[in-house]
Coordinates of C-alpha atoms (C1' of nucleotides) in Angstrom, one line a residue:
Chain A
X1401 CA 118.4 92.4 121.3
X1402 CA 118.1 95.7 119.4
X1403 CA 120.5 95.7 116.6
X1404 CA 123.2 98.6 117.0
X1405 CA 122.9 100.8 114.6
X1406 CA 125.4 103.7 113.9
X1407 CA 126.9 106.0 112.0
X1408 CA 129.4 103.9 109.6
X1409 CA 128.7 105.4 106.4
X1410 CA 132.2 104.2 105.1
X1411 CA 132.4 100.8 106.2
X1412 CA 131.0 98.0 103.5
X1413 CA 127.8 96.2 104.0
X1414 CA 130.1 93.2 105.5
X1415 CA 131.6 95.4 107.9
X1416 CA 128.3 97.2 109.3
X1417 CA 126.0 93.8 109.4
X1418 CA 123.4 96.7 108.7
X1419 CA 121.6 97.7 105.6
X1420 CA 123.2 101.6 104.5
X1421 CA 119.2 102.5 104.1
X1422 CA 118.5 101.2 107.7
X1423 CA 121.3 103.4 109.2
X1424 CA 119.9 105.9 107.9
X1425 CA 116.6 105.9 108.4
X1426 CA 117.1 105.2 111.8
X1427 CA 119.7 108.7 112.6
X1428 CA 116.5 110.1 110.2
X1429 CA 114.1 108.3 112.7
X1430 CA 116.0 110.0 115.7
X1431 CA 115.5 113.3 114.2
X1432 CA 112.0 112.6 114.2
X1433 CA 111.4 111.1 117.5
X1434 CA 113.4 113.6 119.5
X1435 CA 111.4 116.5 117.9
X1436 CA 114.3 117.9 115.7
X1437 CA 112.2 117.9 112.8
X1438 CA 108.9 118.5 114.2
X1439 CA 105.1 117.4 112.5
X1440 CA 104.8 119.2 109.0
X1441 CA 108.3 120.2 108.4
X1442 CA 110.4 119.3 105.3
X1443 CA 113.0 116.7 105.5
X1444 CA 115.9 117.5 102.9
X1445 CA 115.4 116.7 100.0
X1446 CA 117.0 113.5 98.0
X1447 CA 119.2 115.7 96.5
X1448 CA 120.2 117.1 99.9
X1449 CA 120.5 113.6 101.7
X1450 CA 122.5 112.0 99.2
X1451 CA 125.2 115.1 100.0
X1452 CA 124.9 114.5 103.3
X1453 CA 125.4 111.1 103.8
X1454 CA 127.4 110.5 100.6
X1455 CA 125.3 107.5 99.3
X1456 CA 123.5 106.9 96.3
X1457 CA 119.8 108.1 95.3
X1458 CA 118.6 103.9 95.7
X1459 CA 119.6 104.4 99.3
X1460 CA 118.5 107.6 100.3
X1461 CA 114.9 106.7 98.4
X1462 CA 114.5 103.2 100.6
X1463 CA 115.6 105.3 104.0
X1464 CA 113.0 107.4 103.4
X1465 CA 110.6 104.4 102.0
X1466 CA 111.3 103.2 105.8
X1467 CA 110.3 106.0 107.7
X1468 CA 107.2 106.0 105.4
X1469 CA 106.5 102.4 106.2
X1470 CA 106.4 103.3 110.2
X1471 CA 104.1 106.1 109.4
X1472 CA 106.7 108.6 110.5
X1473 CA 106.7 110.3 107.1
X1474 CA 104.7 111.2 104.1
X1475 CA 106.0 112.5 100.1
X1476 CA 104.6 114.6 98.3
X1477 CA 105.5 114.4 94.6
X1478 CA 107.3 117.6 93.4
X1479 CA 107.4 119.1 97.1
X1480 CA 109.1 116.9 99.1
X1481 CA 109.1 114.6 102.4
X1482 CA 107.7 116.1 105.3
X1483 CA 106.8 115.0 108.8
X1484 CA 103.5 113.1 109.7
X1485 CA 101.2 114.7 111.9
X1486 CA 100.8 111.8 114.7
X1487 CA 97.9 113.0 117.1
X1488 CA 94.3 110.8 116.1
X1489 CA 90.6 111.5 116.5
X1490 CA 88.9 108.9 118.7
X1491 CA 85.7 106.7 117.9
X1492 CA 84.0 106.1 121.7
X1493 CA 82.3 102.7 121.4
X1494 CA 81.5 103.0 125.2
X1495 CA 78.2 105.3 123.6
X1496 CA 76.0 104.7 121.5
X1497 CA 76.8 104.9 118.0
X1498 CA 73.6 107.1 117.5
X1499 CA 75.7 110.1 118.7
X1500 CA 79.3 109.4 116.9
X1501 CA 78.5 112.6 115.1
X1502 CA 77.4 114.6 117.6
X1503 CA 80.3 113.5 119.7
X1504 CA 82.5 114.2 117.0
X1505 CA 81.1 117.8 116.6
X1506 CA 81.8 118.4 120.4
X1507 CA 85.5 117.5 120.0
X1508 CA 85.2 120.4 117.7
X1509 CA 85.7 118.4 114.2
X1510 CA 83.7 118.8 111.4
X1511 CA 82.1 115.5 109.8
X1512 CA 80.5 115.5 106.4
X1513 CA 78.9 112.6 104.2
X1514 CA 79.3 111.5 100.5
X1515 CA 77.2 108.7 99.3
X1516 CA 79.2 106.7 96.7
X1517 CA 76.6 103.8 95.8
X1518 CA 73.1 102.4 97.3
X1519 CA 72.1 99.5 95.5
X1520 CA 70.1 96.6 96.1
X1521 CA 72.4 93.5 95.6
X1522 CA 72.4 89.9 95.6
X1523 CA 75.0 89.2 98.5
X1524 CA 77.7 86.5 99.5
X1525 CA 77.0 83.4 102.0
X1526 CA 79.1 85.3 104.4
X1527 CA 76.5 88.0 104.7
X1528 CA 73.3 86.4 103.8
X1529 CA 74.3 84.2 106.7
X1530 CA 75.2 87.1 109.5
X1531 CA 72.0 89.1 108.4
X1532 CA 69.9 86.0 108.5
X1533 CA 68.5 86.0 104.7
X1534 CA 66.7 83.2 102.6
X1535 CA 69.1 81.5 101.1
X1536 CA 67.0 81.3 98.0
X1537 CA 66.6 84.9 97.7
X1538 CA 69.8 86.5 99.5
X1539 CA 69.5 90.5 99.1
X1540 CA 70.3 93.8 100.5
X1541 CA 71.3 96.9 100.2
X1542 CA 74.4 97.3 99.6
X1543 CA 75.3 100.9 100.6
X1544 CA 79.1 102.9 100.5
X1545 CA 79.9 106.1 101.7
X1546 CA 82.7 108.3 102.3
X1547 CA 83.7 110.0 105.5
X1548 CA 84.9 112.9 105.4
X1549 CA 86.6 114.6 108.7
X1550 CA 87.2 118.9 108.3
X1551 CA 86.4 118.1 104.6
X1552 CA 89.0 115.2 104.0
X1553 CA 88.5 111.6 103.3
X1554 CA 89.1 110.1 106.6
X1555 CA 86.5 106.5 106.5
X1556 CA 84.6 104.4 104.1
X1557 CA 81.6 102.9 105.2
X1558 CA 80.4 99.4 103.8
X1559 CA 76.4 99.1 105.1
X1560 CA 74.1 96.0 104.1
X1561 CA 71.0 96.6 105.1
X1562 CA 67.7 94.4 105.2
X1563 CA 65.9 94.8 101.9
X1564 CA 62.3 96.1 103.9
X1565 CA 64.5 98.5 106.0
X1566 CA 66.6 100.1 103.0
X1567 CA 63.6 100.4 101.3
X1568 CA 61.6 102.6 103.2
X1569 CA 64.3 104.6 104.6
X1570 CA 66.2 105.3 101.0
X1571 CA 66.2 108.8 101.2
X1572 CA 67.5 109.4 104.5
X1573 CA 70.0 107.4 104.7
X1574 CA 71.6 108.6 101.3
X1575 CA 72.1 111.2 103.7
X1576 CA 73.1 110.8 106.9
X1577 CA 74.5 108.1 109.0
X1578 CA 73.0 104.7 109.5
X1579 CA 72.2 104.4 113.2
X1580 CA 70.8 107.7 113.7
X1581 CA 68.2 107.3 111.1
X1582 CA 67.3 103.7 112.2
X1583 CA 66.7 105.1 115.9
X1584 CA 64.7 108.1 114.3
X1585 CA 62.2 105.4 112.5
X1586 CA 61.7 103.3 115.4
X1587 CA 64.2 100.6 114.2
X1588 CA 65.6 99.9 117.9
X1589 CA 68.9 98.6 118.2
X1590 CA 69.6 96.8 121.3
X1591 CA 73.5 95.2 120.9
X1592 CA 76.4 95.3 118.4
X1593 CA 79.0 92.8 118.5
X1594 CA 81.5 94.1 116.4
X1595 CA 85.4 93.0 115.3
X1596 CA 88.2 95.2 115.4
X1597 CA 91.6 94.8 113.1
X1598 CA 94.0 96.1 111.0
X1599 CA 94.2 95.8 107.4
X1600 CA 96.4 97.7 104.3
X1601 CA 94.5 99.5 101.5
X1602 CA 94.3 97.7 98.4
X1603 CA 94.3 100.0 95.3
X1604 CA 90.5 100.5 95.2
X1605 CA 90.5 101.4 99.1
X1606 CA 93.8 103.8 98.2
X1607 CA 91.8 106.2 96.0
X1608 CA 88.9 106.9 97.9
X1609 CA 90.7 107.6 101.0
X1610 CA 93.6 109.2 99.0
X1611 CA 96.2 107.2 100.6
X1612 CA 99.5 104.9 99.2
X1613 CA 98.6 101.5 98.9
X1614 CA 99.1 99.4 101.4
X1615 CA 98.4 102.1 104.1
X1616 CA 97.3 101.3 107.6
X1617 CA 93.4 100.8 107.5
X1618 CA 91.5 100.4 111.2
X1619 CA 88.5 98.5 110.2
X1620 CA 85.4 98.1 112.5
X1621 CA 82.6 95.0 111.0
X1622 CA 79.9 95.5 113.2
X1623 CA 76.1 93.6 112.9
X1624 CA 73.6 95.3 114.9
X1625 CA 70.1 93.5 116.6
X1626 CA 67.2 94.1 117.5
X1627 CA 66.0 93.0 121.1
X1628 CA 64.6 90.1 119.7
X1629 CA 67.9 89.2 118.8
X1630 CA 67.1 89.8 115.2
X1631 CA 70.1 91.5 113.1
X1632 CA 69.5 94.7 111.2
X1633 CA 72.3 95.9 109.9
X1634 CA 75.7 94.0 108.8
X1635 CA 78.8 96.7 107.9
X1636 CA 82.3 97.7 107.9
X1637 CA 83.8 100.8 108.8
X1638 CA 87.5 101.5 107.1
X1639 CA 88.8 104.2 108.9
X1640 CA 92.9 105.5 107.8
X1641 CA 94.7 103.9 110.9
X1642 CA 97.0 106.9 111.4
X1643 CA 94.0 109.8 112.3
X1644 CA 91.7 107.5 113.9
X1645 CA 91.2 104.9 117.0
X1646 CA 88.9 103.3 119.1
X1647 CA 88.1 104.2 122.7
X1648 CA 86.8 101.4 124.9
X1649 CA 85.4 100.8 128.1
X1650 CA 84.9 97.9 130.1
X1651 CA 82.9 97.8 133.3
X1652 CA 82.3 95.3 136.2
X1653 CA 85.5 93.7 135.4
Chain B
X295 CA 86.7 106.1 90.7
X296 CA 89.5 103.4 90.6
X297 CA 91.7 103.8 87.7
X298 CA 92.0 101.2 85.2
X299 CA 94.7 98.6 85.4
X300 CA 95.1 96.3 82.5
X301 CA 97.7 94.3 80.6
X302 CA 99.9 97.2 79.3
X303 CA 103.4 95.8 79.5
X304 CA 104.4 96.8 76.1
X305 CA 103.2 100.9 76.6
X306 CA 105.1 103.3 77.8
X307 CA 104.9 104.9 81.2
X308 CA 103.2 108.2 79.6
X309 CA 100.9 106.5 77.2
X310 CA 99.7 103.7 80.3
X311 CA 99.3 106.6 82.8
X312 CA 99.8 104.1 85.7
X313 CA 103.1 102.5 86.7
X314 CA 104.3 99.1 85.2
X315 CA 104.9 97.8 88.6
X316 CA 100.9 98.4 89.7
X317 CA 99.7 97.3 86.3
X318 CA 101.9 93.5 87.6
X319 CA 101.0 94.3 91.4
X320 CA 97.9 93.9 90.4
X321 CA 97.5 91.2 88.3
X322 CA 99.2 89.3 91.3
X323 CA 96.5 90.6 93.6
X324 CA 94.0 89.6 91.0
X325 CA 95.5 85.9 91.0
X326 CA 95.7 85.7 94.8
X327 CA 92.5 87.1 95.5
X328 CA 90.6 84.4 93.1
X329 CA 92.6 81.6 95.0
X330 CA 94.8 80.6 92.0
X331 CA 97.7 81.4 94.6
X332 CA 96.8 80.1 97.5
X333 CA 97.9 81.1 101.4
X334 CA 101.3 79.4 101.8
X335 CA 101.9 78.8 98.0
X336 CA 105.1 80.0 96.3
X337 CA 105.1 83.0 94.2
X338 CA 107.2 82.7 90.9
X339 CA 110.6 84.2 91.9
X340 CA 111.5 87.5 90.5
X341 CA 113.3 85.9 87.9
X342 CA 110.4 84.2 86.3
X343 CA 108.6 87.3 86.8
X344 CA 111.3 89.0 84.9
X345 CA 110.6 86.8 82.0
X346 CA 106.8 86.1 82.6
X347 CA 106.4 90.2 82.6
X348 CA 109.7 91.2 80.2
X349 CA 110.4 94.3 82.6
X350 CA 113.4 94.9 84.9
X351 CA 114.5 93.7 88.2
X352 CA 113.5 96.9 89.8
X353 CA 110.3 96.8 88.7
X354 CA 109.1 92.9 89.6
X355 CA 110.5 94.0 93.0
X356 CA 108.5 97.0 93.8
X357 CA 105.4 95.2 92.6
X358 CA 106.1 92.3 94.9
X359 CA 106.8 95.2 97.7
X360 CA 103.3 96.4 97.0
X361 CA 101.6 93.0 97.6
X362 CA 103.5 92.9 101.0
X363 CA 102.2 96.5 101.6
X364 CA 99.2 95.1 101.4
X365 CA 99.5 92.0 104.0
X366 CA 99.4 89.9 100.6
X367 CA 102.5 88.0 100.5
X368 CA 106.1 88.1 102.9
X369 CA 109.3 87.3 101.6
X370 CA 111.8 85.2 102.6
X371 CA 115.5 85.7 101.6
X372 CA 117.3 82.6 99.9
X373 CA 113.5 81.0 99.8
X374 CA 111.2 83.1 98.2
X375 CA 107.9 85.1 98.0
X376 CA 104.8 83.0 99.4
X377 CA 101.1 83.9 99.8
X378 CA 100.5 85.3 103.9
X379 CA 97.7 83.0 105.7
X380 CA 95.3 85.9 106.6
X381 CA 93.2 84.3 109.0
X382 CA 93.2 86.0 112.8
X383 CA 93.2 85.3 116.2
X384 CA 90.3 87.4 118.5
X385 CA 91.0 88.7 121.9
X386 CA 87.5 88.6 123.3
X387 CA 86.9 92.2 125.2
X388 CA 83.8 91.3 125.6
X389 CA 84.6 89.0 128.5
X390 CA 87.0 90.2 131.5
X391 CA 91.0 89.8 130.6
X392 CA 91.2 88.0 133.5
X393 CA 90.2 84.6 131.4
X394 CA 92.0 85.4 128.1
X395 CA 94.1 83.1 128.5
X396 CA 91.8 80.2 129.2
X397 CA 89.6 81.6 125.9
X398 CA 92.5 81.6 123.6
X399 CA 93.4 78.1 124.7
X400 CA 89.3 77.0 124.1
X401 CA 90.1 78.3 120.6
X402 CA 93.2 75.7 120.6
X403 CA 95.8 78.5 121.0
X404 CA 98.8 78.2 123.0
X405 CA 99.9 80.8 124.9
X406 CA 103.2 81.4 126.6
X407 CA 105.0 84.1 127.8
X408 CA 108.5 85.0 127.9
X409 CA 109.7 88.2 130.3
X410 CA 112.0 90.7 128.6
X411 CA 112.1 93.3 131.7
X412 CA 110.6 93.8 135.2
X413 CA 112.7 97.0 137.2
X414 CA 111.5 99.7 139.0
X415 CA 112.1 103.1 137.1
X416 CA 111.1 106.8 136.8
X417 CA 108.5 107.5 134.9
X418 CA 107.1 109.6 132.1
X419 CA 105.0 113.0 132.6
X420 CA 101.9 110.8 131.0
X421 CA 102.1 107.7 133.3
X422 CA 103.0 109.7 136.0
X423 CA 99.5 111.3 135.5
X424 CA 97.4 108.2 135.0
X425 CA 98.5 106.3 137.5
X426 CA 97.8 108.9 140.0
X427 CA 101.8 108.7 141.6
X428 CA 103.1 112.0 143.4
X429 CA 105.1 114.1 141.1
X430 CA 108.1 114.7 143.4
X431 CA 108.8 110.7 143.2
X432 CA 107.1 109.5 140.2
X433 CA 108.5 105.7 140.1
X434 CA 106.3 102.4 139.2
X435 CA 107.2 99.0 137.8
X436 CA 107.9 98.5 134.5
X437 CA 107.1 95.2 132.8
X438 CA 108.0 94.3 129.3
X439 CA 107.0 91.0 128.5
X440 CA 106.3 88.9 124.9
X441 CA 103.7 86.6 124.4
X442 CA 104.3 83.5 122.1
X443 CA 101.2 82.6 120.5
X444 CA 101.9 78.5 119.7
X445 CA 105.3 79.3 119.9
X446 CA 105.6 82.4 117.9
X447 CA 106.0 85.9 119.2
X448 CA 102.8 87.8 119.0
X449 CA 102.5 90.7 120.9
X450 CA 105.0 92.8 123.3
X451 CA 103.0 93.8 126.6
X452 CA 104.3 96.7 128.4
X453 CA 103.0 97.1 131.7
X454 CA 103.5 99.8 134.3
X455 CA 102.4 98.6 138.3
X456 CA 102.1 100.6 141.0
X457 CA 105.2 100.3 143.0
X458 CA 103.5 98.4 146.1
X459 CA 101.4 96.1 143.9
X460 CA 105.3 95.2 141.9
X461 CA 107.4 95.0 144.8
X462 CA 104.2 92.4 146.5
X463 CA 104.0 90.4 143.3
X464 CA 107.1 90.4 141.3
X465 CA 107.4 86.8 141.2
X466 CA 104.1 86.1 140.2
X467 CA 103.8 89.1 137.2
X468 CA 107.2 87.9 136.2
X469 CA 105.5 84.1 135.4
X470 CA 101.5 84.8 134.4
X471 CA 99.4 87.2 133.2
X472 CA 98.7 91.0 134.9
X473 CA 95.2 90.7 135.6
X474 CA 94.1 86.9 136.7
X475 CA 97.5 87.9 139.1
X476 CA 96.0 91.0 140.6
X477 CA 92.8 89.0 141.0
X478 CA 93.7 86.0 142.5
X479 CA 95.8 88.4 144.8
X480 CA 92.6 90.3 146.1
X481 CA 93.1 93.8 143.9
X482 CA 90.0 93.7 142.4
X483 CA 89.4 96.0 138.9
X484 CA 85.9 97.3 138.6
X485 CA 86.8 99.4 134.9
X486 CA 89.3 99.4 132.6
X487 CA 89.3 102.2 130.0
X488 CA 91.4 101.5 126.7
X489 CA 92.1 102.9 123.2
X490 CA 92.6 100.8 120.7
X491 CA 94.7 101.7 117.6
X492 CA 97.6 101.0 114.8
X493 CA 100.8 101.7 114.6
X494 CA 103.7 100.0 112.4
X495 CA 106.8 98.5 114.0
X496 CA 109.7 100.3 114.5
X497 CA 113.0 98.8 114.7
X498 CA 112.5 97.7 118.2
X499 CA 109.3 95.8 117.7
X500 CA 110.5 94.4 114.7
X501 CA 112.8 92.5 116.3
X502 CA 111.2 91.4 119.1
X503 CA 108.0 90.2 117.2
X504 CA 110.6 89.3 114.2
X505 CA 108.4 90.8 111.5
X506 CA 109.8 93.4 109.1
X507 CA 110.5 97.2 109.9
X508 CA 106.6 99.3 109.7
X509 CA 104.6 95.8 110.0
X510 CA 101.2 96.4 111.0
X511 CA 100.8 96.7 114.5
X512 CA 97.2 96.9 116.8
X513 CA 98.0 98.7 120.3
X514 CA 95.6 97.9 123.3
X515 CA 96.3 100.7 125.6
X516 CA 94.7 100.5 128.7
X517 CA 94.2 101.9 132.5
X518 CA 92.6 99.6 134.9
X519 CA 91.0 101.5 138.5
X520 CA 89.6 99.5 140.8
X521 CA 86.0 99.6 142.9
X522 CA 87.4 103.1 144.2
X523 CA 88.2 105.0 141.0
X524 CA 91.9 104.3 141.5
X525 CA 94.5 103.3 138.7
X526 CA 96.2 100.2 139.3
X527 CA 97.7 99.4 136.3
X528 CA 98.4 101.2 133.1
X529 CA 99.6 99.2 129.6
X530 CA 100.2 98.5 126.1
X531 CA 99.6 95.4 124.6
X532 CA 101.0 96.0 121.1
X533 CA 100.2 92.6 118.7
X534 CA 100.8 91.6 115.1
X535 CA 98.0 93.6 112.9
X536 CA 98.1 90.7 110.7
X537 CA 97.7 87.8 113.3
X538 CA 95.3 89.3 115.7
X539 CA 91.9 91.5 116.2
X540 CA 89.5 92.4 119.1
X541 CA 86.2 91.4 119.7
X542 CA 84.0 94.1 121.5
X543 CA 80.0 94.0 122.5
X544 CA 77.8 96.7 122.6
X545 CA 74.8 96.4 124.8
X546 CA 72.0 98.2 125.8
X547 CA 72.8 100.7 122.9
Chain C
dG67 C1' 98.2 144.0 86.4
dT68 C1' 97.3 139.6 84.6
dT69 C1' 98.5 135.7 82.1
dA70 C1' 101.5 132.3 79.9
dC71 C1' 105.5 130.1 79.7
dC72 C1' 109.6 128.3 81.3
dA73 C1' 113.4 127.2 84.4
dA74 C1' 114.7 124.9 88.4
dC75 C1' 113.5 122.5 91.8
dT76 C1' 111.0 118.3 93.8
dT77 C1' 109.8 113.0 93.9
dA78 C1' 108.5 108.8 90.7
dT79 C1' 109.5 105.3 87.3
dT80 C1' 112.4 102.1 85.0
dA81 C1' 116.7 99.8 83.2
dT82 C1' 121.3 97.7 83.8
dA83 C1' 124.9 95.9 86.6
dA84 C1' 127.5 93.9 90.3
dC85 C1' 128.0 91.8 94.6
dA86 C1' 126.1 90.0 99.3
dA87 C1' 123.7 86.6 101.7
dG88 C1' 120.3 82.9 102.9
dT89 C1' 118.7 78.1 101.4
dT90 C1' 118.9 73.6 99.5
dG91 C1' 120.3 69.7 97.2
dT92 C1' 124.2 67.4 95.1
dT93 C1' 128.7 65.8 95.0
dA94 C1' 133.1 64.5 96.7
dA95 C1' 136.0 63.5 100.5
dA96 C1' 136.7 61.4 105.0
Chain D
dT1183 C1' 127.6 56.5 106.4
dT1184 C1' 128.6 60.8 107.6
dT1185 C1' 130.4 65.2 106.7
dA1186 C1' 132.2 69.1 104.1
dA1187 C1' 132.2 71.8 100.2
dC1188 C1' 130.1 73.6 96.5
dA1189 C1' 126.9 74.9 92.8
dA1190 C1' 122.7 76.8 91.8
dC1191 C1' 119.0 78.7 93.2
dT1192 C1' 116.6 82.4 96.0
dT1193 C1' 116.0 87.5 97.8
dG1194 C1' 118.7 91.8 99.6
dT1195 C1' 121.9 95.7 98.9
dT1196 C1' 123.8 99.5 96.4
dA1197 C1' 125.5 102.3 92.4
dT1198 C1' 124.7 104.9 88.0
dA1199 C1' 121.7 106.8 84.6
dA1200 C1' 117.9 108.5 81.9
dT1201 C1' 113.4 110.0 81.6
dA1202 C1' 108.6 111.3 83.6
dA1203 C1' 105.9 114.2 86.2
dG1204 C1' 104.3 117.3 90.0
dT1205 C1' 105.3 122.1 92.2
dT1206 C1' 106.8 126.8 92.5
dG1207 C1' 108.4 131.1 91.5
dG1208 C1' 110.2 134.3 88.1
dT1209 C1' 110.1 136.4 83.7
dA1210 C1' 108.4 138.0 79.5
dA1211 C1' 104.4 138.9 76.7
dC1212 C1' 99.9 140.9 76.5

DNA sequence: GTTACCAACTTATTATAACAAGTTGTTAAA
DNA sequence: TTTAACAACTTGTTATAATAAGTTGGTAAC
């Protein structure tokens, strides 16, 4: 099934039935896997490749745009191509949410907050429907915030919040994360259905998390309830898909 | 925050400050996003683009490969670019896996599956560990199978058994599901503990779930112990990040 | 010693050009 | 009528070339 792929540099495209680039990004990819070049080291540069395997700078650039593309690989303009670091940092959904931070903090990572807007906002059907709004006056707060994880931009957060709620609670939660402050004010949450999935950063998503378009996003859009079933809180949490997953756990199976 | 993009064909790079091929990646975005290309519609091809845009080959081709970075739009080779459907399937977690099946087909899926490999071999350091097996003889079955979601491949399950359960059941795992078979055969799972992350496909997945190289992937990785605390089986059900999502419920938070 | 500048590296952008290869509809031969 | 070949489209591969822009270390001026 797997498509052989080996060194035939001086064959023609006809010949090898396989892209130059692919061939080598996959002897690149080898390299990689089998821990010859290891996390943070320095591929050769363009300059260096092109030597090596005697092709032109289109090629080298879209073998390296490959190993990018599986997340093997990150450039730097003006330094170079170097390794990704592969290891991730895990959300645990089987707590509470109240203690994400705290949980965090005992893993030994350091999580800080940067509030980007908090608005009240006229909202789309999608959300006036999940939190349950008039439909003749559909409003929340619309609130963003960064994530940042040992001081670099690792999630953004997406919160609508009911208009009474984000209100009161302004001020605190400009400052620290949403569950723990609704818990603190009596606001009790009783179940969160949530969605996980992947999704690519669009350019606006791309700058705050400082990452190429199109990279791997791990999204979480949660809505939380009260135990009269009542819904509190609507959001979205876009996490950089290569530092961070979800840990699960299911019981009485 | 986000930087500017406007109509600036006729600038140069240094005066525009942002590359020609975002400045036309995103007016693209900008026309799929407001529904003037629709999911399954035609893009122009890249010579129209040439002409709509007055810029080089190069360039209409690395803004089209940004709007596939993005899950935007796939291309076709001899066809031409068309608008992705993004619309998902859910795996409910909230329910037991031993009725996914049954739910998907509710939802008017069909699902089949198709078995790639089932063999007894040696296993890693890391299995060898979670599935409890003695070091000195650290075998279990592996099973690599793909599941066609209404005929298409979807995901690439890889499963490793304990060797008693595989040898016991090999005909059966070989035709259904893992868990409604360890059910209906009396080894009953209490827990299953997962992770749930992204990856992008490497060569191999590419080709089994035929989607280009570093396609967004969404990895289930799970170890399911039974009433006694021990591992039965330990997996990873890999799926298209574009096709597919999880579903998880919170309660008593 | 400190600062400013520059040279030499790095990757990024963009153009032109030629050929390969997949798709589709038309046209000509059987 | 069916089939085979081809023309005209599509995207994919690869080379060469020039310029832009980020990084780093050395060198000369202060």
């Amino acid at each position: 099934m797997v498509t052989s792929v080996t060194n035939s540099i001086n064959l023609t495209y006809k010949q090898r039935q396989v892209p130059l680039h692919l061939d080598i990004s996959e002897q690149l990819y080898q390299r990689i896997i089998s821990g010859d070049y290891l996390p943070g080291a320095k591929l050769p540069s363009e300059r260096e490749l092109i030597l090596e395997f005697q092709v032109s700078r289109i090629t080298i650039r879209k073998a390296i745009a490959n190993l990018v593309q599986q997340g093997l690989a990150i450039t730097h303009q003006g330094k170079g191509v170097f390794v990704s670091d592969r290891r991730k940092v895990a959300y645990n959904l089987s707590d509470s949410l109240i203690f994400l931070a705290e949980d965090l903090t005992r893993q030994g990572i350091e999580l800080s907050l940067q509030n980007i807007t908090f608005e009240l906002v006229t909202v789309s059907k999608e959300v006036q429907k999940t939190l349950q709004l008039k439909s003749n006056n559909p409003v929340a707060y619309l609130q963003k915030k960064l994530l940042l994880i040992d001081k670099v931009p690792g999630c953004v957060d997406i919160t609508y919040i009911l208009p009474n709620i984000g209100q009161k609670l302004a001020t605190e939660l400009e400052q620290e994360m949403t569950f723990p402050v609704l818990e603190r004010n009596n606001f009790k949450i009783d179940r969160v259905e949530a969605i996980i999935e992947c999704t690519n950063a669009n350019l606006e998503l791309s700058e705050y998390l400082d990452v190429p378009l199109g990279h791997p996003l791990l999204v979480y859009r949660h809505t939380a309830y009260t135990h009269q079933n009542l819904p509190l809180v609507y959001g979205e949490s876009i996490s950089r898909g290569d530092r961070f997953c979800y840990s699960v756990s299911q019981r009485r199976f």
